[in-house]
Amino acid sequence: MASSDNPRKRQVLVVEDEAAIRELLRLHLSLGGFDVTEVTDGIRALDLGRSTRFDLIALDVMLPGIDGITLCRAYRIQGANAATPILMLTALDTESDKVLGLESGADDYLTKPFGIRELMARVGALLRRTTSTAAPQPGHASRQVRSRDLFIDAEKRTASVRGEPVDLTKQEFDLLHVLAAHPGIVFSREALLAKIWGGDTYVTGRTVDTVVSRLRHKIERDGQDPELILNAWGVGYKFVDVE
Ligand code: CA
């Protein structure tokens, strides 16, 4: 009973059949202040992931029982983790696998072998993103974003690059703000459409590309060779990672 008075630790579900990687995840996530639940096979992961809500799920792709991509889809369709950030762990580094994974509803990827700093940075970014999507203004993470050469004031709806104010349309501003508030996190075109256009049925992925292209010409040193808004595996975009 006393435990309910303690500040609630963030709950992470780790689904990974390789003991060495599982232990690595458990150790570092525990050190990072998380409560770690470990599962080694897909069938158990399906049951647990549907019944118990987690703050984050780290999900291996190649698993006994049910593979991680199928699990990810299943979590998104129904159950306690329909909106939980999912970090896919994959040994597969080909573009098609990443595309498949993103379409399954994962939020980000880590390709094995990965470093601990990268792991913790991605976990932190995913959790910040979740916190921001829970904010009353969807996609508007924080009032001010400072990243690289960019400064955004969401309240005044102004942006400046290298100290120079830039004139942005509403959509350009919203898109830039969503991306820049979550450096390194991949947003699929569909996710951006939902966040910025709110499911307007007249817009398509091409609309996102067009707005990104205009935005690049306004904020990048060279619109053809972007350093801030990067392509992500052909399925979406991300703002350049911090560091
Ligand atoms: Ca595996």
PDB file of C-alpha atoms and ligand atoms in Angstrom:
ATOM      1  CA  MET A   1       0.000   0.000   0.000  1.00  0.00           C
ATOM      2  CA  ALA A   2       2.783   2.369   0.888  1.00  0.00           C
ATOM      3  CA  SER A   3       4.159   2.054  -2.611  1.00  0.00           C
ATOM      4  CA  SER A   4       1.199   4.000  -4.016  1.00  0.00           C
ATOM      5  CA  ASP A   5       2.443   7.056  -2.100  1.00  0.00           C
ATOM      6  CA  ASN A   6       5.791   6.908  -3.833  1.00  0.00           C
ATOM      7  CA  PRO A   7       6.239   8.832  -7.043  1.00  0.00           C
ATOM      8  CA  ARG A   8       5.316   6.446  -9.817  1.00  0.00           C
ATOM      9  CA  LYS A   9       8.264   5.091 -11.722  1.00  0.00           C
ATOM     10  CA  ARG A  10       7.986   4.984 -15.471  1.00  0.00           C
ATOM     11  CA  GLN A  11       7.116   1.512 -16.649  1.00  0.00           C
ATOM     12  CA  VAL A  12       9.010   0.038 -19.561  1.00  0.00           C
ATOM     13  CA  LEU A  13       8.239  -3.214 -21.291  1.00  0.00           C
ATOM     14  CA  VAL A  14      11.278  -4.827 -22.887  1.00  0.00           C
ATOM     15  CA  VAL A  15      10.454  -7.543 -25.425  1.00  0.00           C
ATOM     16  CA  GLU A  16      13.693  -9.192 -26.438  1.00  0.00           C
ATOM     17  CA  ASP A  17      14.707 -12.841 -26.697  1.00  0.00           C
ATOM     18  CA  GLU A  18      18.464 -12.298 -26.704  1.00  0.00           C
ATOM     19  CA  ALA A  19      19.566 -12.455 -23.095  1.00  0.00           C
ATOM     20  CA  ALA A  20      22.604 -10.230 -23.518  1.00  0.00           C
ATOM     21  CA  ILE A  21      20.649  -7.398 -25.097  1.00  0.00           C
ATOM     22  CA  ARG A  22      17.799  -7.803 -22.625  1.00  0.00           C
ATOM     23  CA  GLU A  23      20.215  -7.501 -19.722  1.00  0.00           C
ATOM     24  CA  LEU A  24      21.831  -4.464 -21.247  1.00  0.00           C
ATOM     25  CA  LEU A  25      18.425  -2.820 -21.607  1.00  0.00           C
ATOM     26  CA  ARG A  26      17.367  -3.763 -18.104  1.00  0.00           C
ATOM     27  CA  LEU A  27      20.544  -2.475 -16.548  1.00  0.00           C
ATOM     28  CA  HIS A  28      20.565   0.890 -18.267  1.00  0.00           C
ATOM     29  CA  LEU A  29      16.849   1.545 -18.132  1.00  0.00           C
ATOM     30  CA  SER A  30      16.869   0.682 -14.413  1.00  0.00           C
ATOM     31  CA  LEU A  31      19.769   3.032 -13.864  1.00  0.00           C
ATOM     32  CA  GLY A  32      17.741   5.606 -15.745  1.00  0.00           C
ATOM     33  CA  GLY A  33      14.990   5.279 -13.138  1.00  0.00           C
ATOM     34  CA  PHE A  34      12.616   2.984 -14.991  1.00  0.00           C
ATOM     35  CA  ASP A  35      10.759  -0.048 -13.770  1.00  0.00           C
ATOM     36  CA  VAL A  36      11.590  -2.716 -16.316  1.00  0.00           C
ATOM     37  CA  THR A  37       9.360  -5.655 -17.214  1.00  0.00           C
ATOM     38  CA  GLU A  38      11.046  -8.238 -19.417  1.00  0.00           C
ATOM     39  CA  VAL A  39       9.399 -10.610 -21.827  1.00  0.00           C
ATOM     40  CA  THR A  40      11.224 -13.042 -24.094  1.00  0.00           C
ATOM     41  CA  ASP A  41       8.565 -14.268 -26.508  1.00  0.00           C
ATOM     42  CA  GLY A  42       5.920 -12.763 -28.739  1.00  0.00           C
ATOM     43  CA  ILE A  43       2.901 -14.553 -27.341  1.00  0.00           C
ATOM     44  CA  ARG A  44       3.506 -13.446 -23.778  1.00  0.00           C
ATOM     45  CA  ALA A  45       4.285  -9.972 -25.097  1.00  0.00           C
ATOM     46  CA  LEU A  46       0.948  -9.827 -26.876  1.00  0.00           C
ATOM     47  CA  ASP A  47      -1.005 -10.709 -23.736  1.00  0.00           C
ATOM     48  CA  LEU A  48       0.911  -8.391 -21.477  1.00  0.00           C
ATOM     49  CA  GLY A  49       0.992  -5.503 -23.933  1.00  0.00           C
ATOM     50  CA  ARG A  50      -2.741  -5.637 -24.430  1.00  0.00           C
ATOM     51  CA  SER A  51      -3.613  -5.828 -20.757  1.00  0.00           C
ATOM     52  CA  THR A  52      -1.067  -3.633 -18.991  1.00  0.00           C
ATOM     53  CA  ARG A  53      -0.278  -0.042 -19.832  1.00  0.00           C
ATOM     54  CA  PHE A  54       3.386   0.918 -20.164  1.00  0.00           C
ATOM     55  CA  ASP A  55       5.075   4.275 -20.638  1.00  0.00           C
ATOM     56  CA  LEU A  56       7.366   2.850 -23.262  1.00  0.00           C
ATOM     57  CA  ILE A  57       7.843  -0.422 -25.112  1.00  0.00           C
ATOM     58  CA  ALA A  58      11.190  -1.550 -26.496  1.00  0.00           C
ATOM     59  CA  LEU A  59      10.344  -4.180 -29.045  1.00  0.00           C
ATOM     60  CA  ASP A  60      12.671  -6.567 -30.827  1.00  0.00           C
ATOM     61  CA  VAL A  61      11.655  -7.485 -34.383  1.00  0.00           C
ATOM     62  CA  MET A  62      12.794 -11.114 -34.569  1.00  0.00           C
ATOM     63  CA  LEU A  63      11.076 -12.941 -31.739  1.00  0.00           C
ATOM     64  CA  PRO A  64       9.867 -16.462 -31.079  1.00  0.00           C
ATOM     65  CA  GLY A  65       6.100 -16.814 -31.311  1.00  0.00           C
ATOM     66  CA  ILE A  66       4.970 -13.533 -32.852  1.00  0.00           C
ATOM     67  CA  ASP A  67       7.340 -11.102 -34.553  1.00  0.00           C
ATOM     68  CA  GLY A  68       7.772  -7.544 -33.355  1.00  0.00           C
ATOM     69  CA  ILE A  69       6.144  -5.909 -36.368  1.00  0.00           C
ATOM     70  CA  THR A  70       2.970  -7.938 -35.941  1.00  0.00           C
ATOM     71  CA  LEU A  71       3.024  -7.189 -32.216  1.00  0.00           C
ATOM     72  CA  CYS A  72       3.396  -3.500 -32.874  1.00  0.00           C
ATOM     73  CA  ARG A  73       0.371  -3.521 -35.176  1.00  0.00           C
ATOM     74  CA  ALA A  74      -1.618  -5.471 -32.620  1.00  0.00           C
ATOM     75  CA  TYR A  75      -0.765  -3.008 -29.837  1.00  0.00           C
ATOM     76  CA  ARG A  76      -1.870  -0.105 -32.001  1.00  0.00           C
ATOM     77  CA  ILE A  77      -5.207  -1.651 -32.877  1.00  0.00           C
ATOM     78  CA  GLN A  78      -6.453  -2.348 -29.394  1.00  0.00           C
ATOM     79  CA  GLY A  79      -5.522  -2.608 -25.775  1.00  0.00           C
ATOM     80  CA  ALA A  80      -3.708  -0.659 -23.104  1.00  0.00           C
ATOM     81  CA  ASN A  81      -0.807   0.495 -25.297  1.00  0.00           C
ATOM     82  CA  ALA A  82      -2.530   1.842 -28.377  1.00  0.00           C
ATOM     83  CA  ALA A  83      -0.760   5.174 -27.849  1.00  0.00           C
ATOM     84  CA  THR A  84       2.397   4.080 -26.036  1.00  0.00           C
ATOM     85  CA  PRO A  85       5.681   5.077 -27.675  1.00  0.00           C
ATOM     86  CA  ILE A  86       7.313   2.044 -29.245  1.00  0.00           C
ATOM     87  CA  LEU A  87      11.015   1.779 -29.926  1.00  0.00           C
ATOM     88  CA  MET A  88      11.798  -1.023 -32.347  1.00  0.00           C
ATOM     89  CA  LEU A  89      15.049  -2.898 -31.913  1.00  0.00           C
ATOM     90  CA  THR A  90      16.193  -4.358 -35.141  1.00  0.00           C
ATOM     91  CA  ALA A  91      19.181  -6.186 -36.443  1.00  0.00           C
ATOM     92  CA  LEU A  92      17.909  -5.485 -39.921  1.00  0.00           C
ATOM     93  CA  ASP A  93      19.341  -2.383 -41.415  1.00  0.00           C
ATOM     94  CA  THR A  94      17.707  -2.343 -44.804  1.00  0.00           C
ATOM     95  CA  GLU A  95      15.363   0.406 -45.809  1.00  0.00           C
ATOM     96  CA  SER A  96      12.402  -1.883 -46.512  1.00  0.00           C
ATOM     97  CA  ASP A  97      12.482  -3.310 -43.000  1.00  0.00           C
ATOM     98  CA  LYS A  98      12.436   0.136 -41.511  1.00  0.00           C
ATOM     99  CA  VAL A  99       9.585   1.173 -43.733  1.00  0.00           C
ATOM    100  CA  LEU A 100       7.644  -1.908 -42.743  1.00  0.00           C
ATOM    101  CA  GLY A 101       8.287  -1.184 -39.099  1.00  0.00           C
ATOM    102  CA  LEU A 102       7.232   2.435 -39.351  1.00  0.00           C
ATOM    103  CA  GLU A 103       4.036   1.457 -41.093  1.00  0.00           C
ATOM    104  CA  SER A 104       3.318  -0.934 -38.275  1.00  0.00           C
ATOM    105  CA  GLY A 105       3.101   2.044 -35.941  1.00  0.00           C
ATOM    106  CA  ALA A 106       6.513   2.139 -34.276  1.00  0.00           C
ATOM    107  CA  ASP A 107       7.747   5.573 -33.248  1.00  0.00           C
ATOM    108  CA  ASP A 108      11.452   5.105 -33.652  1.00  0.00           C
ATOM    109  CA  TYR A 109      14.190   2.594 -34.349  1.00  0.00           C
ATOM    110  CA  LEU A 110      17.397   1.425 -32.901  1.00  0.00           C
ATOM    111  CA  THR A 111      19.551  -0.844 -35.034  1.00  0.00           C
ATOM    112  CA  LYS A 112      21.604  -3.434 -33.201  1.00  0.00           C
ATOM    113  CA  PRO A 113      24.274  -3.160 -32.097  1.00  0.00           C
ATOM    114  CA  PHE A 114      23.499   0.160 -30.447  1.00  0.00           C
ATOM    115  CA  GLY A 115      25.314   2.294 -27.932  1.00  0.00           C
ATOM    116  CA  ILE A 116      23.936   3.076 -24.510  1.00  0.00           C
ATOM    117  CA  ARG A 117      23.992   6.814 -25.097  1.00  0.00           C
ATOM    118  CA  GLU A 118      21.982   6.420 -28.245  1.00  0.00           C
ATOM    119  CA  LEU A 119      19.519   4.142 -26.481  1.00  0.00           C
ATOM    120  CA  MET A 120      18.961   6.565 -23.625  1.00  0.00           C
ATOM    121  CA  ALA A 121      18.756   9.561 -25.959  1.00  0.00           C
ATOM    122  CA  ARG A 122      16.053   7.857 -28.023  1.00  0.00           C
ATOM    123  CA  VAL A 123      14.141   6.761 -24.932  1.00  0.00           C
ATOM    124  CA  GLY A 124      14.291  10.295 -23.545  1.00  0.00           C
ATOM    125  CA  ALA A 125      13.168  11.805 -26.830  1.00  0.00           C
ATOM    126  CA  LEU A 126      10.246   9.385 -27.124  1.00  0.00           C
ATOM    127  CA  LEU A 127       9.068  10.151 -23.616  1.00  0.00           C
ATOM    128  CA  ARG A 128       9.317  13.899 -24.170  1.00  0.00           C
ATOM    129  CA  ARG A 129       7.312  13.462 -27.302  1.00  0.00           C
ATOM    130  CA  THR A 130       4.604  11.567 -25.438  1.00  0.00           C
ATOM    131  CA  THR A 131       4.431  14.237 -22.787  1.00  0.00           C
ATOM    132  CA  SER A 132       4.041  16.831 -25.481  1.00  0.00           C
ATOM    133  CA  THR A 133       1.275  14.985 -27.305  1.00  0.00           C
ATOM    134  CA  ALA A 134      -0.608  14.864 -24.027  1.00  0.00           C
ATOM    135  CA  ALA A 135      -0.486  18.671 -23.885  1.00  0.00           C
ATOM    136  CA  PRO A 136      -3.677  20.545 -24.714  1.00  0.00           C
ATOM    137  CA  GLN A 137      -2.286  21.844 -28.003  1.00  0.00           C
ATOM    138  CA  PRO A 138      -1.535  18.707 -29.993  1.00  0.00           C
ATOM    139  CA  GLY A 139       1.970  18.622 -31.365  1.00  0.00           C
ATOM    140  CA  HIS A 140       2.916  21.849 -29.651  1.00  0.00           C
ATOM    141  CA  ALA A 141       5.562  20.490 -27.401  1.00  0.00           C
ATOM    142  CA  SER A 142       6.875  23.521 -25.670  1.00  0.00           C
ATOM    143  CA  ARG A 143       6.497  27.220 -26.007  1.00  0.00           C
ATOM    144  CA  GLN A 144      10.033  27.830 -27.030  1.00  0.00           C
ATOM    145  CA  VAL A 145      12.280  25.552 -28.998  1.00  0.00           C
ATOM    146  CA  ARG A 146      15.930  26.244 -29.492  1.00  0.00           C
ATOM    147  CA  SER A 147      17.742  23.761 -31.647  1.00  0.00           C
ATOM    148  CA  ARG A 148      20.851  24.272 -33.700  1.00  0.00           C
ATOM    149  CA  ASP A 149      20.470  27.513 -35.631  1.00  0.00           C
ATOM    150  CA  LEU A 150      16.773  27.669 -35.019  1.00  0.00           C
ATOM    151  CA  PHE A 151      14.670  29.467 -32.439  1.00  0.00           C
ATOM    152  CA  ILE A 152      10.895  29.070 -32.259  1.00  0.00           C
ATOM    153  CA  ASP A 153       8.489  30.946 -30.036  1.00  0.00           C
ATOM    154  CA  ALA A 154       5.222  29.041 -30.226  1.00  0.00           C
ATOM    155  CA  GLU A 155       3.242  31.621 -28.301  1.00  0.00           C
ATOM    156  CA  LYS A 156       4.181  34.467 -30.628  1.00  0.00           C
ATOM    157  CA  ARG A 157       4.295  32.032 -33.540  1.00  0.00           C
ATOM    158  CA  THR A 158       7.621  33.386 -34.679  1.00  0.00           C
ATOM    159  CA  ALA A 159      10.731  31.619 -35.855  1.00  0.00           C
ATOM    160  CA  SER A 160      14.232  32.795 -36.523  1.00  0.00           C
ATOM    161  CA  VAL A 161      17.213  31.135 -38.122  1.00  0.00           C
ATOM    162  CA  ARG A 162      20.763  32.239 -37.355  1.00  0.00           C
ATOM    163  CA  GLY A 163      19.268  35.298 -35.679  1.00  0.00           C
ATOM    164  CA  GLU A 164      17.177  36.303 -38.690  1.00  0.00           C
ATOM    165  CA  PRO A 165      13.382  36.168 -38.463  1.00  0.00           C
ATOM    166  CA  VAL A 166      11.743  33.988 -41.113  1.00  0.00           C
ATOM    167  CA  ASP A 167       8.257  34.427 -42.496  1.00  0.00           C
ATOM    168  CA  LEU A 168       6.338  31.178 -42.345  1.00  0.00           C
ATOM    169  CA  THR A 169       2.808  30.189 -43.284  1.00  0.00           C
ATOM    170  CA  LYS A 170       0.687  28.512 -40.628  1.00  0.00           C
ATOM    171  CA  GLN A 171       1.448  25.051 -41.979  1.00  0.00           C
ATOM    172  CA  GLU A 172       5.134  25.713 -42.387  1.00  0.00           C
ATOM    173  CA  PHE A 173       5.294  26.954 -38.830  1.00  0.00           C
ATOM    174  CA  ASP A 174       3.359  24.017 -37.378  1.00  0.00           C
ATOM    175  CA  LEU A 175       5.429  21.479 -39.294  1.00  0.00           C
ATOM    176  CA  LEU A 176       8.705  23.055 -38.268  1.00  0.00           C
ATOM    177  CA  HIS A 177       7.624  23.245 -34.656  1.00  0.00           C
ATOM    178  CA  VAL A 178       6.556  19.597 -34.456  1.00  0.00           C
ATOM    179  CA  LEU A 179       9.822  18.409 -36.006  1.00  0.00           C
ATOM    180  CA  ALA A 180      12.188  20.740 -34.177  1.00  0.00           C
ATOM    181  CA  ALA A 181      10.595  20.036 -30.800  1.00  0.00           C
ATOM    182  CA  HIS A 182      11.491  16.358 -31.251  1.00  0.00           C
ATOM    183  CA  PRO A 183      14.998  16.260 -32.659  1.00  0.00           C
ATOM    184  CA  GLY A 184      15.997  12.911 -34.073  1.00  0.00           C
ATOM    185  CA  ILE A 185      12.485  11.493 -33.989  1.00  0.00           C
ATOM    186  CA  VAL A 186      11.117  10.268 -37.276  1.00  0.00           C
ATOM    187  CA  PHE A 187       7.638  11.433 -38.200  1.00  0.00           C
ATOM    188  CA  SER A 188       5.950   9.601 -41.040  1.00  0.00           C
ATOM    189  CA  ARG A 189       4.013  11.673 -43.565  1.00  0.00           C
ATOM    190  CA  GLU A 190       0.828  10.182 -42.143  1.00  0.00           C
ATOM    191  CA  ALA A 191       1.747  11.251 -38.624  1.00  0.00           C
ATOM    192  CA  LEU A 192       2.519  14.775 -39.823  1.00  0.00           C
ATOM    193  CA  LEU A 193      -0.726  14.951 -41.765  1.00  0.00           C
ATOM    194  CA  ALA A 194      -2.664  13.913 -38.685  1.00  0.00           C
ATOM    195  CA  LYS A 195      -0.847  16.356 -36.425  1.00  0.00           C
ATOM    196  CA  ILE A 196      -0.821  19.393 -38.667  1.00  0.00           C
ATOM    197  CA  TRP A 197      -3.745  18.984 -40.998  1.00  0.00           C
ATOM    198  CA  GLY A 198      -5.885  17.165 -38.435  1.00  0.00           C
ATOM    199  CA  GLY A 199      -7.003  14.417 -40.777  1.00  0.00           C
ATOM    200  CA  ASP A 200      -8.183  16.751 -43.543  1.00  0.00           C
ATOM    201  CA  THR A 201      -9.019  14.292 -46.321  1.00  0.00           C
ATOM    202  CA  TYR A 202      -7.996  16.638 -49.134  1.00  0.00           C
ATOM    203  CA  VAL A 203      -4.325  16.559 -48.279  1.00  0.00           C
ATOM    204  CA  THR A 204      -1.886  13.756 -49.024  1.00  0.00           C
ATOM    205  CA  GLY A 205       1.714  12.848 -48.322  1.00  0.00           C
ATOM    206  CA  ARG A 206       2.692  15.057 -51.257  1.00  0.00           C
ATOM    207  CA  THR A 207       1.371  18.053 -49.387  1.00  0.00           C
ATOM    208  CA  VAL A 208       3.833  17.310 -46.604  1.00  0.00           C
ATOM    209  CA  ASP A 209       6.671  17.088 -49.130  1.00  0.00           C
ATOM    210  CA  THR A 210       5.693  20.412 -50.654  1.00  0.00           C
ATOM    211  CA  VAL A 211       5.591  22.192 -47.322  1.00  0.00           C
ATOM    212  CA  VAL A 212       8.925  20.639 -46.306  1.00  0.00           C
ATOM    213  CA  SER A 213      10.459  21.790 -49.562  1.00  0.00           C
ATOM    214  CA  ARG A 214       9.266  25.385 -49.073  1.00  0.00           C
ATOM    215  CA  LEU A 215      10.396  25.296 -45.470  1.00  0.00           C
ATOM    216  CA  ARG A 216      13.858  24.112 -46.437  1.00  0.00           C
ATOM    217  CA  HIS A 217      14.266  26.982 -48.831  1.00  0.00           C
ATOM    218  CA  LYS A 218      13.410  29.354 -46.029  1.00  0.00           C
ATOM    219  CA  ILE A 219      15.525  27.904 -43.221  1.00  0.00           C
ATOM    220  CA  GLU A 220      18.328  25.822 -44.689  1.00  0.00           C
ATOM    221  CA  ARG A 221      21.607  27.311 -45.864  1.00  0.00           C
ATOM    222  CA  ASP A 222      21.167  25.185 -48.964  1.00  0.00           C
ATOM    223  CA  GLY A 223      17.625  23.942 -49.652  1.00  0.00           C
ATOM    224  CA  GLN A 224      19.005  21.137 -51.836  1.00  0.00           C
ATOM    225  CA  ASP A 225      21.345  19.891 -49.136  1.00  0.00           C
ATOM    226  CA  PRO A 226      19.389  20.166 -45.899  1.00  0.00           C
ATOM    227  CA  GLU A 227      21.126  20.114 -42.528  1.00  0.00           C
ATOM    228  CA  LEU A 228      18.095  20.673 -40.289  1.00  0.00           C
ATOM    229  CA  ILE A 229      15.084  18.901 -41.754  1.00  0.00           C
ATOM    230  CA  LEU A 230      16.268  15.491 -42.902  1.00  0.00           C
ATOM    231  CA  ASN A 231      14.632  12.752 -44.941  1.00  0.00           C
ATOM    232  CA  ALA A 232      13.997   9.575 -43.000  1.00  0.00           C
ATOM    233  CA  TRP A 233      14.090   6.397 -45.038  1.00  0.00           C
ATOM    234  CA  GLY A 234      11.802   7.831 -47.658  1.00  0.00           C
ATOM    235  CA  VAL A 235       8.760   7.570 -45.398  1.00  0.00           C
ATOM    236  CA  GLY A 236       8.970  10.784 -43.479  1.00  0.00           C
ATOM    237  CA  TYR A 237      11.107  13.473 -41.927  1.00  0.00           C
ATOM    238  CA  LYS A 238      13.026  14.269 -38.826  1.00  0.00           C
ATOM    239  CA  PHE A 239      14.780  17.254 -37.375  1.00  0.00           C
ATOM    240  CA  VAL A 240      18.520  16.725 -37.028  1.00  0.00           C
ATOM    241  CA  ASP A 241      19.556  15.089 -33.753  1.00  0.00           C
ATOM    242  CA  VAL A 242      20.943  17.192 -30.954  1.00  0.00           C
ATOM    243  CA  GLU A 243      24.794  17.010 -30.985  1.00  0.00           C
TER     244      GLU A 243
HETATM  245 CA    CA B   1      15.543 -11.413 -31.455  1.00  0.00          CA
END
